[in-house]
CSV table of C-alpha atoms and ligand atoms in Angstrom, one decimal:
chain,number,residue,atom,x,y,z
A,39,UNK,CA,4.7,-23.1,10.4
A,40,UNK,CA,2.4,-24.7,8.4
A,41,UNK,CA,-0.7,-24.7,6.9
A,42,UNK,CA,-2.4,-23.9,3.1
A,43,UNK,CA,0.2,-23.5,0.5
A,44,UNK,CA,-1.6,-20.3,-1.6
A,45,UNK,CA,-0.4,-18.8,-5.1
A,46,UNK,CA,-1.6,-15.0,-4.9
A,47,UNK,CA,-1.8,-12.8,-7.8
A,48,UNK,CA,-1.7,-9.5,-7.7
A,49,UNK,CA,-2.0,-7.2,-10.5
A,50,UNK,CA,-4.6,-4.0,-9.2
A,51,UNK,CA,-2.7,-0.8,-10.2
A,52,UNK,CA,1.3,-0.8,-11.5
A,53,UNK,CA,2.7,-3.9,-10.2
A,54,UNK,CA,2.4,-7.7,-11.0
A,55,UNK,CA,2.8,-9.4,-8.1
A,56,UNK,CA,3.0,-13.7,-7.6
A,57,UNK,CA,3.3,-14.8,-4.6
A,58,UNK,CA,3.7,-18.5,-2.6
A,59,UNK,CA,2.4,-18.1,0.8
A,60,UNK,CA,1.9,-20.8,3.1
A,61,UNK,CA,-0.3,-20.7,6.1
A,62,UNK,CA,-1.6,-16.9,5.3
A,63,UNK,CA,1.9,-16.3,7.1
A,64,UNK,CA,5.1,-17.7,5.5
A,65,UNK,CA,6.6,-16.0,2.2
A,66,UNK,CA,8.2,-19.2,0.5
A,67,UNK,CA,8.2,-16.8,-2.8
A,68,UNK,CA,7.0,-13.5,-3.8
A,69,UNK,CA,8.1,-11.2,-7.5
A,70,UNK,CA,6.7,-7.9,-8.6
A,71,UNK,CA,7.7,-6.9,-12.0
A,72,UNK,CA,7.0,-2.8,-11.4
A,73,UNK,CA,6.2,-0.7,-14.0
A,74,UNK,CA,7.1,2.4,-12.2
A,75,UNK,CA,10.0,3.2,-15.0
A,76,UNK,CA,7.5,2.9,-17.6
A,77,UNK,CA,4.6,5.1,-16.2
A,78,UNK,CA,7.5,7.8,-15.2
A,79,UNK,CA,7.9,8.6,-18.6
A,80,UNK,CA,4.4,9.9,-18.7
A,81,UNK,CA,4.4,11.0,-15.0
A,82,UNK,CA,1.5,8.7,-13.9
A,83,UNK,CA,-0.2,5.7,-14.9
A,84,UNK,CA,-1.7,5.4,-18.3
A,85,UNK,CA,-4.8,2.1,-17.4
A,86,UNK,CA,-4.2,0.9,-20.6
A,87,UNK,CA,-0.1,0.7,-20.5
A,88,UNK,CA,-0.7,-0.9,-17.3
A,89,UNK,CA,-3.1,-3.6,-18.5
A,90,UNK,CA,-1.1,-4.2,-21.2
A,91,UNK,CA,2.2,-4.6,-19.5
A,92,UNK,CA,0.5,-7.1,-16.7
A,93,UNK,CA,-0.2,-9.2,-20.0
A,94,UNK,CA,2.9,-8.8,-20.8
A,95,UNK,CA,4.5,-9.7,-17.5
A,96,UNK,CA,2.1,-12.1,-15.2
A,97,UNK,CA,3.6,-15.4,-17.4
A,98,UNK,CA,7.6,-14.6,-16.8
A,99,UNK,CA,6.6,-13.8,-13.1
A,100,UNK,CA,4.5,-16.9,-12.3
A,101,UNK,CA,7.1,-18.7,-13.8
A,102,UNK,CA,9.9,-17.2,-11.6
A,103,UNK,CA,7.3,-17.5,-8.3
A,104,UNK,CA,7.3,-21.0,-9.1
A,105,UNK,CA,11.0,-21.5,-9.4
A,106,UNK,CA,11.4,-19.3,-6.8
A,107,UNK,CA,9.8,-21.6,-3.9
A,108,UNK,CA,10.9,-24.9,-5.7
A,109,UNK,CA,7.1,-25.2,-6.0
A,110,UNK,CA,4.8,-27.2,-8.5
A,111,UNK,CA,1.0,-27.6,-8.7
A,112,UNK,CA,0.9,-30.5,-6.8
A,113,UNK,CA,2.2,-28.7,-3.9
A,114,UNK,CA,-0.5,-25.6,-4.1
A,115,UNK,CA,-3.6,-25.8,-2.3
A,116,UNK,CA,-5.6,-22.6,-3.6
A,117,UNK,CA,-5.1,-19.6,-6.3
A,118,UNK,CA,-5.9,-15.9,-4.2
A,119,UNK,CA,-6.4,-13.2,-6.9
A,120,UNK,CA,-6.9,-9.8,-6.3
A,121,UNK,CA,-10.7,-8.9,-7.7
A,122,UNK,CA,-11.1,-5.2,-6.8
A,123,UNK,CA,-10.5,-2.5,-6.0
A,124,UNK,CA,-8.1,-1.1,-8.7
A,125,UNK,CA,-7.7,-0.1,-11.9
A,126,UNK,CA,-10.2,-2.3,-14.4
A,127,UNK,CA,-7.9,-3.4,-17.0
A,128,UNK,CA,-5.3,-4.3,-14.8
A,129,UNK,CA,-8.0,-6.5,-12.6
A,130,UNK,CA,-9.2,-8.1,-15.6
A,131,UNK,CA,-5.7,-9.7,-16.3
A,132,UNK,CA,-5.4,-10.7,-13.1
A,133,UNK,CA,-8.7,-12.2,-12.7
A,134,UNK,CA,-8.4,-14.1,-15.6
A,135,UNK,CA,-5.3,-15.6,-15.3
A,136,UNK,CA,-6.0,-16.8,-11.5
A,137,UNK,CA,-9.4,-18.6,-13.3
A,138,UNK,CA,-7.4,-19.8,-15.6
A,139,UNK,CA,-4.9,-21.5,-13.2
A,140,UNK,CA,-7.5,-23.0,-10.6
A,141,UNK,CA,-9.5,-24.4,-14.1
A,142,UNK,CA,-6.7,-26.1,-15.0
A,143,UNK,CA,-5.1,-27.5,-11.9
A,144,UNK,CA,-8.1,-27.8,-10.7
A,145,UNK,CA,-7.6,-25.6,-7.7
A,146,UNK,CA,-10.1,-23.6,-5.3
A,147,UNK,CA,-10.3,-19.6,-6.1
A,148,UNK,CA,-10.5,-17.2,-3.7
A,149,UNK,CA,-10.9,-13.7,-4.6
A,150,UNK,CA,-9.2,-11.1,-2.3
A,151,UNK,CA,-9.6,-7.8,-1.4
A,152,UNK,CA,-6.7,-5.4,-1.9
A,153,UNK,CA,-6.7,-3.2,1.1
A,154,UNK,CA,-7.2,-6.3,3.1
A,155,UNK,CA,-4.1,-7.1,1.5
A,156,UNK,CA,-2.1,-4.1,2.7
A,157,UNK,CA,-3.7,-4.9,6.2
A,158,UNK,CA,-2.6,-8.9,6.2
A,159,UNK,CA,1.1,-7.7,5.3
A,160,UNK,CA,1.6,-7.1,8.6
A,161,UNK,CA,1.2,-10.9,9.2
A,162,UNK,CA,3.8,-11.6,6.8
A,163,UNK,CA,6.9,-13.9,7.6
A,164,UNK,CA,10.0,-13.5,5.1
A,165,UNK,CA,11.7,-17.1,4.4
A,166,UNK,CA,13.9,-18.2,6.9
A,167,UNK,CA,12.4,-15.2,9.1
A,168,UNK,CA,11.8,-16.4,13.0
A,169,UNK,CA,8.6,-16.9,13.7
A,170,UNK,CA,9.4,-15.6,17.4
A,171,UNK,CA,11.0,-12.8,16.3
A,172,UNK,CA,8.4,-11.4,14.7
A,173,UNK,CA,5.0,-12.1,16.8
A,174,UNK,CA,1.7,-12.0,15.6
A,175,UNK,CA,0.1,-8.3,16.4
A,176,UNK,CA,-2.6,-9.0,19.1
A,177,UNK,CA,-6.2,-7.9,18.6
A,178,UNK,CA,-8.1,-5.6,18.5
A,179,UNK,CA,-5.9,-3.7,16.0
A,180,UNK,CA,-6.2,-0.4,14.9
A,181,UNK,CA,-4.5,-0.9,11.2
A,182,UNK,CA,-3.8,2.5,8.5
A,183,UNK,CA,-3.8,1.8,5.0
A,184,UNK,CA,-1.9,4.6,3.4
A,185,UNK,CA,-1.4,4.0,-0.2
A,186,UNK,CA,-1.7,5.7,-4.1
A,187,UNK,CA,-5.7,5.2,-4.1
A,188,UNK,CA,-6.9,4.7,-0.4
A,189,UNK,CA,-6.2,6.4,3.0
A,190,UNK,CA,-7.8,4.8,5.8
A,191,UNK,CA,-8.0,3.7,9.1
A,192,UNK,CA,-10.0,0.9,10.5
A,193,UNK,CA,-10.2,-1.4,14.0
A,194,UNK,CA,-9.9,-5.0,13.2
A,195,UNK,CA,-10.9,-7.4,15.9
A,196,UNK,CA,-10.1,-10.6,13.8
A,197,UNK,CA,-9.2,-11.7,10.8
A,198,UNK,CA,-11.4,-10.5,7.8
A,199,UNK,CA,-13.7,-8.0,10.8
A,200,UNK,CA,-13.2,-4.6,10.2
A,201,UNK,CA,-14.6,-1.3,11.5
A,202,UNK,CA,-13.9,2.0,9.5
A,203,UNK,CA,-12.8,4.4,11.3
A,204,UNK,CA,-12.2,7.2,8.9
A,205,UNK,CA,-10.9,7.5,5.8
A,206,UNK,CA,-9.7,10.7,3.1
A,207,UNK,CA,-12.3,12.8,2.4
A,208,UNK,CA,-10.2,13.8,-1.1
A,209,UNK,CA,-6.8,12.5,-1.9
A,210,UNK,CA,-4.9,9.8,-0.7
A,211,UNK,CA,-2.1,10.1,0.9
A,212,UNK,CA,0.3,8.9,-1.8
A,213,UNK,CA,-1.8,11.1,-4.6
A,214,UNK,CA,-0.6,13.8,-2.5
A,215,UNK,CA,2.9,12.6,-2.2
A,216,UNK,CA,2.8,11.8,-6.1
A,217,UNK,CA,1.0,15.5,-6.8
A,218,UNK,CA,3.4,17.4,-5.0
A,219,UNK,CA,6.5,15.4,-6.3
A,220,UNK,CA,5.4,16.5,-9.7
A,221,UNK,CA,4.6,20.3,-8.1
A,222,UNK,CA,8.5,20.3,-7.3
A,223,UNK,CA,9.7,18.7,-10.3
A,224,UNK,CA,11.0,15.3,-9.0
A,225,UNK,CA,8.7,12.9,-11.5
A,226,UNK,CA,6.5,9.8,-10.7
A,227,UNK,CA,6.0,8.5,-8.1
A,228,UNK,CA,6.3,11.5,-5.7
A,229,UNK,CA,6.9,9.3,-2.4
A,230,UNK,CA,10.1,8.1,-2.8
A,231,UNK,CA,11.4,10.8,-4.8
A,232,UNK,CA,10.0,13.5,-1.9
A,233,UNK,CA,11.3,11.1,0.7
A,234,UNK,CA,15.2,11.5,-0.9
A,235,UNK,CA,15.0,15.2,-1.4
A,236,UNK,CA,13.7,15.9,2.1
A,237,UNK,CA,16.7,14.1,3.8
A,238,UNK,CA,18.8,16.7,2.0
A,239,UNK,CA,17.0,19.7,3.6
A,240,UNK,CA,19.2,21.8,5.4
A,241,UNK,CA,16.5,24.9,5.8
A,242,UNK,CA,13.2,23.3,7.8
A,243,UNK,CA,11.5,26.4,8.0
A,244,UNK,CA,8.3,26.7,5.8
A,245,UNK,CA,5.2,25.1,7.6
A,246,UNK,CA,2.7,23.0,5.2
A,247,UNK,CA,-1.1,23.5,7.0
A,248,UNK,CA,-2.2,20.2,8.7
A,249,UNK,CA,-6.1,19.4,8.1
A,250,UNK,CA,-7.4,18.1,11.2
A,251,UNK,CA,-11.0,17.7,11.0
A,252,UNK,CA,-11.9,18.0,14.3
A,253,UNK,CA,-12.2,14.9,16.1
A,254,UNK,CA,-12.8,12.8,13.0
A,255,UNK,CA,-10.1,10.0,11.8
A,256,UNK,CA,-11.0,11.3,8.9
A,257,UNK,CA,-8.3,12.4,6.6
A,258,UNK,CA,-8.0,15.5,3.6
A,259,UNK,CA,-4.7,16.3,1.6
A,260,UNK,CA,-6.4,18.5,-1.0
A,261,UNK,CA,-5.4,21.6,1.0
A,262,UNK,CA,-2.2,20.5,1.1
A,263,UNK,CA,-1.9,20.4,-2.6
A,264,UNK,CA,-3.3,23.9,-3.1
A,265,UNK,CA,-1.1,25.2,-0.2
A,266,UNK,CA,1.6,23.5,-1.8
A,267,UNK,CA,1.1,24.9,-5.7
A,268,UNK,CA,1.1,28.6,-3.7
A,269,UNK,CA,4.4,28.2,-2.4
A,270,UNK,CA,5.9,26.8,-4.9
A,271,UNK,CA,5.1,29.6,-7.1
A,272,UNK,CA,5.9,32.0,-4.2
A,273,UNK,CA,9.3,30.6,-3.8
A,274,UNK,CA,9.5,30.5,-8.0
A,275,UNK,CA,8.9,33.9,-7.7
A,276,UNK,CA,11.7,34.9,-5.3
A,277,UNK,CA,14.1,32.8,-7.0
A,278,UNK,CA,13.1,34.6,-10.0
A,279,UNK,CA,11.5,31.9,-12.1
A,280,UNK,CA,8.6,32.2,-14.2
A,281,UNK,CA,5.7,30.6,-12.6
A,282,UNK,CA,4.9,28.0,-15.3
A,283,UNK,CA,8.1,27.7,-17.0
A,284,UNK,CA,8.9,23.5,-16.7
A,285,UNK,CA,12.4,24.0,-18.2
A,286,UNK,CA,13.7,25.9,-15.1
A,287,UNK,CA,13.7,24.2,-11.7
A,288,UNK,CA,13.7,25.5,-8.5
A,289,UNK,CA,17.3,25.7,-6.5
A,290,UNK,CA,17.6,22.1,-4.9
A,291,UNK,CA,18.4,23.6,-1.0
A,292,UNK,CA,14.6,24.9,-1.9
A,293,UNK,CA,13.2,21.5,-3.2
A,294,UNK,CA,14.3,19.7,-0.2
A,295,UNK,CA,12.9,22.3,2.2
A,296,UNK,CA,9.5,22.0,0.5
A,297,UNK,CA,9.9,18.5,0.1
A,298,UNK,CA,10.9,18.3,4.0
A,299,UNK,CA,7.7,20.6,5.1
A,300,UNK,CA,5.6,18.7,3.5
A,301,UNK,CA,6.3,15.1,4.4
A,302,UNK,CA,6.7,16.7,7.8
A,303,UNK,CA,2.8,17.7,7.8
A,304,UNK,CA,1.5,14.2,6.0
A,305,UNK,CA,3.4,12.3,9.0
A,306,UNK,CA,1.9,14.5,11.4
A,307,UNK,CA,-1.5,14.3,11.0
A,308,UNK,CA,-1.2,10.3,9.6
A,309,UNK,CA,0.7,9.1,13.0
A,310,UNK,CA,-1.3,11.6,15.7
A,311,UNK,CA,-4.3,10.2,14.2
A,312,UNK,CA,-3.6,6.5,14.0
A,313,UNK,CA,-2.2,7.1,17.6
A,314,UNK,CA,-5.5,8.8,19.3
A,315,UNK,CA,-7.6,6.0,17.3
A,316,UNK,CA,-5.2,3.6,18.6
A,317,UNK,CA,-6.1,4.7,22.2
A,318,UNK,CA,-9.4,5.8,21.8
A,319,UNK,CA,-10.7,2.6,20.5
A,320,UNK,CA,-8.5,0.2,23.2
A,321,UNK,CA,-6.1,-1.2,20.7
A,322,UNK,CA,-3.4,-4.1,21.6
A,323,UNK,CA,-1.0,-3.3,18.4
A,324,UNK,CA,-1.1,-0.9,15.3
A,325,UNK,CA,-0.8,-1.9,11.9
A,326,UNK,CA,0.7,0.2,9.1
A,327,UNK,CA,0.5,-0.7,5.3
A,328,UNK,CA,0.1,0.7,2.1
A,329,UNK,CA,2.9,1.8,0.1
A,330,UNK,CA,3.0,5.1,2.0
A,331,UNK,CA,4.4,3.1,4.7
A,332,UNK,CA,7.3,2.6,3.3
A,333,UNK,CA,7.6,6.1,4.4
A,334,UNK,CA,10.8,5.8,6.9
A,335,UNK,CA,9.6,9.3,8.2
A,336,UNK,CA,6.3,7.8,8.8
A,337,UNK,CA,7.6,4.4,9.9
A,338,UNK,CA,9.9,5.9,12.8
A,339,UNK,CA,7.6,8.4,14.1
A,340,UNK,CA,4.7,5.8,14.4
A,341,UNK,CA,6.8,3.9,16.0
A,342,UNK,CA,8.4,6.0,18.5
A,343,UNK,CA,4.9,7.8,19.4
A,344,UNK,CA,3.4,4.0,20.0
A,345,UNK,CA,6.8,3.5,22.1
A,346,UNK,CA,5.8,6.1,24.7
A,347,UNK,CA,2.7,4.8,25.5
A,348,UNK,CA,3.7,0.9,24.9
A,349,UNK,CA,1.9,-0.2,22.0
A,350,UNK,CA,3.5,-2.3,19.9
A,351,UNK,CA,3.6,-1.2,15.8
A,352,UNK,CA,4.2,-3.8,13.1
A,353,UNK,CA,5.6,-2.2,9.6
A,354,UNK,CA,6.6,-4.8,7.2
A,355,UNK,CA,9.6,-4.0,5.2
A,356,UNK,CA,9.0,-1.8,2.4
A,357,UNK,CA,8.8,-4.4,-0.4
A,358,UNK,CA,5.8,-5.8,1.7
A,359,UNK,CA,3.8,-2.2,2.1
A,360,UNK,CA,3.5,-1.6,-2.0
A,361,UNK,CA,1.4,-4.0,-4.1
A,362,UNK,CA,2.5,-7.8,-4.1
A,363,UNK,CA,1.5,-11.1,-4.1
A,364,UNK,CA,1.8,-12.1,-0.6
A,365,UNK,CA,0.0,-9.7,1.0
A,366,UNK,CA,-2.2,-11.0,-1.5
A,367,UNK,CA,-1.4,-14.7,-0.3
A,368,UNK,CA,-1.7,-13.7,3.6
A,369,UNK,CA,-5.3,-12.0,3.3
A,370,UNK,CA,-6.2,-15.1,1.0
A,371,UNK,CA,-5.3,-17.9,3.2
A,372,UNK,CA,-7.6,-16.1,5.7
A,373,UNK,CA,-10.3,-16.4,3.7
A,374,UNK,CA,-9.7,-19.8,2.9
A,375,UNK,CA,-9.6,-21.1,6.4
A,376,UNK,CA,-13.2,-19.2,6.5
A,377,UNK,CA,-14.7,-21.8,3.7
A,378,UNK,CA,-14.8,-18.8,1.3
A,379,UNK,CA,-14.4,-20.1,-2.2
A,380,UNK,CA,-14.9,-17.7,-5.3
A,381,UNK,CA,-16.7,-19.1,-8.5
A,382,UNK,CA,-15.8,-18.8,-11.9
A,383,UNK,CA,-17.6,-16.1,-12.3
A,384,UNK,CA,-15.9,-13.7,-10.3
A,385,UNK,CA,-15.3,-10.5,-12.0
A,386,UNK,CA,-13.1,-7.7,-11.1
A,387,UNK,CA,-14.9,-4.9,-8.8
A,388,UNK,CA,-13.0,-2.0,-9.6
A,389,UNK,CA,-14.7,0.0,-6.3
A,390,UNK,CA,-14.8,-3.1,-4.0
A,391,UNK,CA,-14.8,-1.5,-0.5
A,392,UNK,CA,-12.6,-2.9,1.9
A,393,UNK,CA,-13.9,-6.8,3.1
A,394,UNK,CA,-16.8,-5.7,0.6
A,395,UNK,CA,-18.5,-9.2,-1.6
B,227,KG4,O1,0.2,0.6,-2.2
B,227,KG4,P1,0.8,1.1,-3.4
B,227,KG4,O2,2.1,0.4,-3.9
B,227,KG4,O3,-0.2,1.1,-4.6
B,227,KG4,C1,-1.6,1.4,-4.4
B,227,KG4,O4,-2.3,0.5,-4.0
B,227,KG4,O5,-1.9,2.6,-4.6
B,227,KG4,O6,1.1,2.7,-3.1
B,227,KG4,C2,1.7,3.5,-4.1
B,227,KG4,C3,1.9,4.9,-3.5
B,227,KG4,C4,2.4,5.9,-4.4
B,227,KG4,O7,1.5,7.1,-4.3
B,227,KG4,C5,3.8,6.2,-4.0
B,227,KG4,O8,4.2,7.6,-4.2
B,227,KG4,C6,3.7,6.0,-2.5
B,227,KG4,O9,2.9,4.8,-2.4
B,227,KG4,N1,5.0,5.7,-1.9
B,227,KG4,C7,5.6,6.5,-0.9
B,227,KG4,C8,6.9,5.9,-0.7
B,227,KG4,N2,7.0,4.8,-1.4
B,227,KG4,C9,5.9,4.6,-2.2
B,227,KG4,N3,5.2,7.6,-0.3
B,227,KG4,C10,6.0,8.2,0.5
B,227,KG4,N4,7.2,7.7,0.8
B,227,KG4,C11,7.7,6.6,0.3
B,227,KG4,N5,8.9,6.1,0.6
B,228,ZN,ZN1,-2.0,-1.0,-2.9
């Protein structure tokens, strides 16, 4: 492997992500300092506690990308910083530090788009990883981008060339997740925490509705949450629980049946549609990303559905599907190779659309 060395900063929502990337493939380092313990004690994200904690953060975890990849200046090519979209505040320290590093060391900028980010991870190498063990998915790829803010699905017949397909019409997929976690009492952020009390579900019986929308690839989760607030306080009810008393929690056998139902019905309609879009469009490999795809519900019935009809799926691990730097690093060196080179100037776009200037 070889090709640009990139340091990639990510810092768009709750995580500060540095990364060392090297030919928009290769992780040679990549840390995320997460804030997720410090926005569960408010249940969400507070903009301003995440802003502050990036400033707080992005030196320590440059430092420790560098030492990470045995990496100084002299070896880096380019900075990649995420410019949009994503919480303001949180851009801004992002931005500003990425300007701040190509100024001094005199290195090209490239600003990088965060869902092509999620996209690109599924380009990602991990060190030492074989390069023939993992091969590159073949276009055109139908790719779904399933995270906190954005639900999506696009056709991508290169790098940086993307066609929306459809995308939520309300929530995103892990709003949902993190709604409903908070619905059932498990705290922020829903996915994981729904994830865990589903696999303790013994009882599978109570169906969540599935919005279809026709023959869109659009998506919509709202109903969901409304259908999921009504049986809550239906089963609240017959467990005899006053309905908005936070103190008293539901039996657990009753969480993890909820929990269950309703990861069933957000796999459901996220994998059928991905699948049909997948054929409908002539797709050579799918794509998943987005830190809903760290999903292993999701990630195994995507991947068995592609199976049956011979499509290859890429998923990256986990730690490579929520917000970090070399996702940030992959999309980046793509850009790079295209001659894209961001001034000093560049300012954070808060509702950049995806491969939006
Ligand atoms: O991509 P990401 O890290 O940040 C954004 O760009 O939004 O995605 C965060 C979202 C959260 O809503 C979180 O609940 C969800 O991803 N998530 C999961 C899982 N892990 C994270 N959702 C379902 N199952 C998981 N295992
Ligand atoms: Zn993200």
């Amino acid at each position: 492997m070889s090709g640009p060395l990139l340091l990639a900063v990510e810092s768009s929502c709750d995580e500060t992500g540095i990364a060392l990337v090297e030919g928009g493939r290769r992780i040679h380092s990549n840390v995320v300092a997460s804030q997720v313990a410090l926005h569960a004690a408010t249940g969400g994200i507070v903009p301003e506690v995440a802003a502050r904690a990036h400033l707080r953060w992005i030196v320590p975890v440059l430092d420790a990308a560098l030492e990470d990849a045995a990496a100084d200046w002299r070896d880096i090519d380019a900075v990649a910083v995420t410019y949009g979209p994503g919480l303001a505040g949180s851009l801004l320290v992002g931005v500003n530090f990425a300007k701040a590093l190509a100024h001094v060391h005199a290195k090209p900028l490239i600003g990088v788009n965060h869902l092509e980010g999620h996209v690109e991870a599924g380009w990602l190498l991990d060190p030492g990883e074989d390069v023939a063990a993992r091969p590159e998915p073949a276009f055109p790829v139908v790719a779904l981008v399933v995270s906190g803010g954005h639900t999506f699905l696009v056709e991508m017949r290169d790098h940086g060339d993307f066609r929306l397909l459809g995308q939520t019409v309300d929530d995103a997929a892990g709003e949902a997740f993190d709604k409903v976690g908070r619905l059932l009492g498990l705290g922020y952020p829903g996915g994981p925490a729904i994830q865990r009390a589903a696999e303790a579900a013994v009882a599978r019986d109570v169906i969540f509705p599935r919005a279809w929308l026709g023959e869109s690839y659009d998506f919509s989760f709202s109903g969901l949450k409304t259908a999921a607030r009504r049986i809550v306080a239906a089963a609240r009810t017959e467990a005899g629980l006053a309905a908005d008393d936070a103190e008293t929690s539901l039996p657990e056998a009753t969480v993890a049946e909820l929990a269950y139902g309703f990861q069933a019905a957000v796999v459901d309609v996220l994998a059928t549609k991905t699948l049909r879009a997948a054929r409908e469009t002539g797709a050579r490999a799918i794509v998943v990303g987005g830190g809903v795809a760290a999903n292993t519900v999701l990630r195994e019935r995507i991947q068995a559905d592609a199976a049956a009809v011979g499509l290859p799926v890429v998923v990256p691990r986990p730690g490579l599907c929520t917000d970090n730097g070399a996702m940030i690093g992959a999309a980046g060196a793509r850009r790079f190779a295209a001659g894209e080179r961001a001034g000093l100037d560049l300012d954070a776009r808060p509702s950049l659309p995806l491969a939006g200037r």
